[in-house]
Amino acid sequence: QGQLQESGGGSAQPGGSLRLSCATSGYTAGHWCMGWFRQAPGKEREAVAAVDSDGKITYSDSVKGRFTISRDMAKNILYLEMKSLKPEDTAIYSCASVHGVCPPYRLLVHHPWAYRGQGTQVTVSS
């Protein structure tokens, strides 16, 4: 049974940076699509970014140019480098994975992900 575990969340000031990690276990994340999601209180879950083994990357318009998603295939770890953080980035961030290529951005949030992590809190405030 595969598992995903996020780490790296915490607090940052506006304009600051954080890096999230998502470690996979229980399966070999070779030909898989992996994504980051977030959910703020009172808001719907939002797809932040996704990357697949073909190197295709997609981002939410709200994070383009500020966040970078990447994968370490050897270590089976997914990363989300977040820069120029804004208070509106405050949310619980979680990762998910599914076999195959990533769907278009508009389909990410409702995609039948095989595995999901528990999430890690990111708070941006001064």
Coordinates of C-alpha atoms in Angstrom, one line a residue:
Q1 CA 0.0 0.0 0.0
G2 CA 1.5 3.3 -1.1
Q3 CA 1.8 6.2 1.3
L4 CA 2.6 9.9 0.9
Q5 CA 4.0 12.1 3.7
E6 CA 4.3 15.8 3.5
S7 CA 6.8 17.9 5.4
G8 CA 8.2 21.4 5.4
G9 CA 5.2 23.4 6.2
G10 CA 5.2 26.2 8.8
S11 CA 5.0 29.9 9.1
A12 CA 6.5 32.6 6.8
Q13 CA 6.2 36.3 6.4
P14 CA 4.8 37.8 3.2
G15 CA 7.6 37.7 0.6
G16 CA 9.2 34.8 2.3
S17 CA 9.9 31.2 1.1
L18 CA 9.2 27.7 2.1
R19 CA 9.9 24.3 0.6
L20 CA 7.5 21.4 0.9
S21 CA 8.5 17.8 0.5
C22 CA 6.3 14.8 -0.2
A23 CA 8.0 11.5 0.4
T24 CA 6.5 8.4 -1.2
S25 CA 6.7 4.8 0.1
G26 CA 5.2 1.5 -0.7
Y27 CA 5.4 1.9 -4.5
T28 CA 7.9 3.0 -7.2
A29 CA 6.8 6.4 -8.4
G30 CA 8.3 5.9 -11.9
H31 CA 5.5 6.5 -14.4
W32 CA 3.2 8.5 -12.1
C33 CA 1.6 11.9 -12.1
M34 CA 2.1 13.8 -8.8
G35 CA 0.5 16.9 -7.7
W36 CA 0.2 19.5 -4.9
F37 CA -3.1 20.8 -3.7
R38 CA -4.2 23.3 -1.0
Q39 CA -7.3 24.1 0.9
A40 CA -7.8 27.2 2.9
P41 CA -10.5 27.5 5.6
G42 CA -13.9 28.0 4.0
K43 CA -12.6 27.5 0.5
E44 CA -12.7 24.6 -2.0
R45 CA -9.6 22.5 -2.6
E46 CA -7.4 23.9 -5.3
A47 CA -4.8 22.3 -7.5
V48 CA -1.5 24.1 -7.1
A49 CA 0.8 22.2 -9.5
A50 CA 1.4 18.8 -11.0
V51 CA 4.3 17.0 -12.8
D52 CA 4.5 13.7 -14.5
S53 CA 7.3 11.4 -15.5
D54 CA 7.3 12.9 -19.1
G55 CA 8.3 16.2 -17.5
K56 CA 5.0 17.9 -18.2
I57 CA 4.3 20.5 -15.6
T58 CA 1.2 22.6 -14.9
Y59 CA 0.6 25.4 -12.4
S60 CA -2.3 27.3 -11.1
D61 CA -2.3 30.8 -12.4
S62 CA -2.3 32.0 -8.8
V63 CA 1.2 30.6 -8.2
K64 CA 2.9 30.8 -11.6
G65 CA 6.3 32.5 -11.4
R66 CA 6.4 32.0 -7.6
F67 CA 6.1 28.3 -7.0
T68 CA 8.2 25.5 -8.5
I69 CA 7.3 21.8 -8.5
S70 CA 10.0 19.2 -9.0
R71 CA 10.6 15.5 -8.5
D72 CA 13.6 13.5 -7.3
M73 CA 13.0 10.3 -9.1
A74 CA 15.8 8.5 -7.4
K75 CA 14.6 9.4 -3.9
N76 CA 10.9 9.3 -4.8
I77 CA 10.3 12.7 -3.4
L78 CA 8.1 15.5 -4.7
Y79 CA 9.0 19.1 -3.9
L80 CA 7.2 22.4 -4.0
E81 CA 9.5 25.4 -3.7
M82 CA 7.4 28.4 -2.7
K83 CA 8.7 32.0 -3.0
S84 CA 7.3 35.5 -2.7
L85 CA 4.6 34.0 -0.4
K86 CA 1.4 36.0 0.1
P87 CA -1.1 35.8 2.9
E88 CA -3.6 34.2 0.4
D89 CA -1.2 31.3 0.1
T90 CA -2.2 30.2 3.7
A91 CA -3.7 26.8 3.5
I92 CA -3.2 23.1 4.2
Y93 CA -1.0 21.7 1.4
S94 CA -1.2 18.1 0.4
C95 CA 0.3 15.9 -2.3
A96 CA -1.3 13.2 -4.3
S97 CA -0.2 10.6 -7.0
V98 CA -1.8 8.5 -9.7
H99 CA -0.3 6.2 -12.3
G100 CA 0.0 7.7 -15.8
V101 CA 0.3 11.2 -17.2
C102 CA -1.2 14.2 -15.6
P103 CA -4.6 15.5 -16.9
P104 CA -5.1 19.1 -17.9
Y105 CA -5.1 21.6 -15.1
R106 CA -8.8 22.0 -15.0
L107 CA -9.2 18.3 -14.3
L108 CA -6.6 17.9 -11.6
V109 CA -8.7 18.6 -8.5
H110 CA -11.4 16.0 -9.4
H111 CA -8.9 13.4 -10.8
P112 CA -9.1 9.9 -9.2
W113 CA -5.9 10.1 -7.4
A114 CA -4.6 6.8 -6.1
Y115 CA -2.8 8.1 -3.0
R116 CA -3.1 11.3 -1.0
G117 CA -1.0 12.7 1.9
Q118 CA -2.4 14.0 5.2
G119 CA -1.3 17.6 4.5
T120 CA 0.9 20.2 6.1
Q121 CA -0.1 23.7 7.2
V122 CA 1.4 26.7 5.6
T123 CA 0.7 30.1 7.2
V124 CA 1.8 33.4 5.7
S125 CA 1.4 36.4 7.9
S126 CA 3.3 39.4 9.2

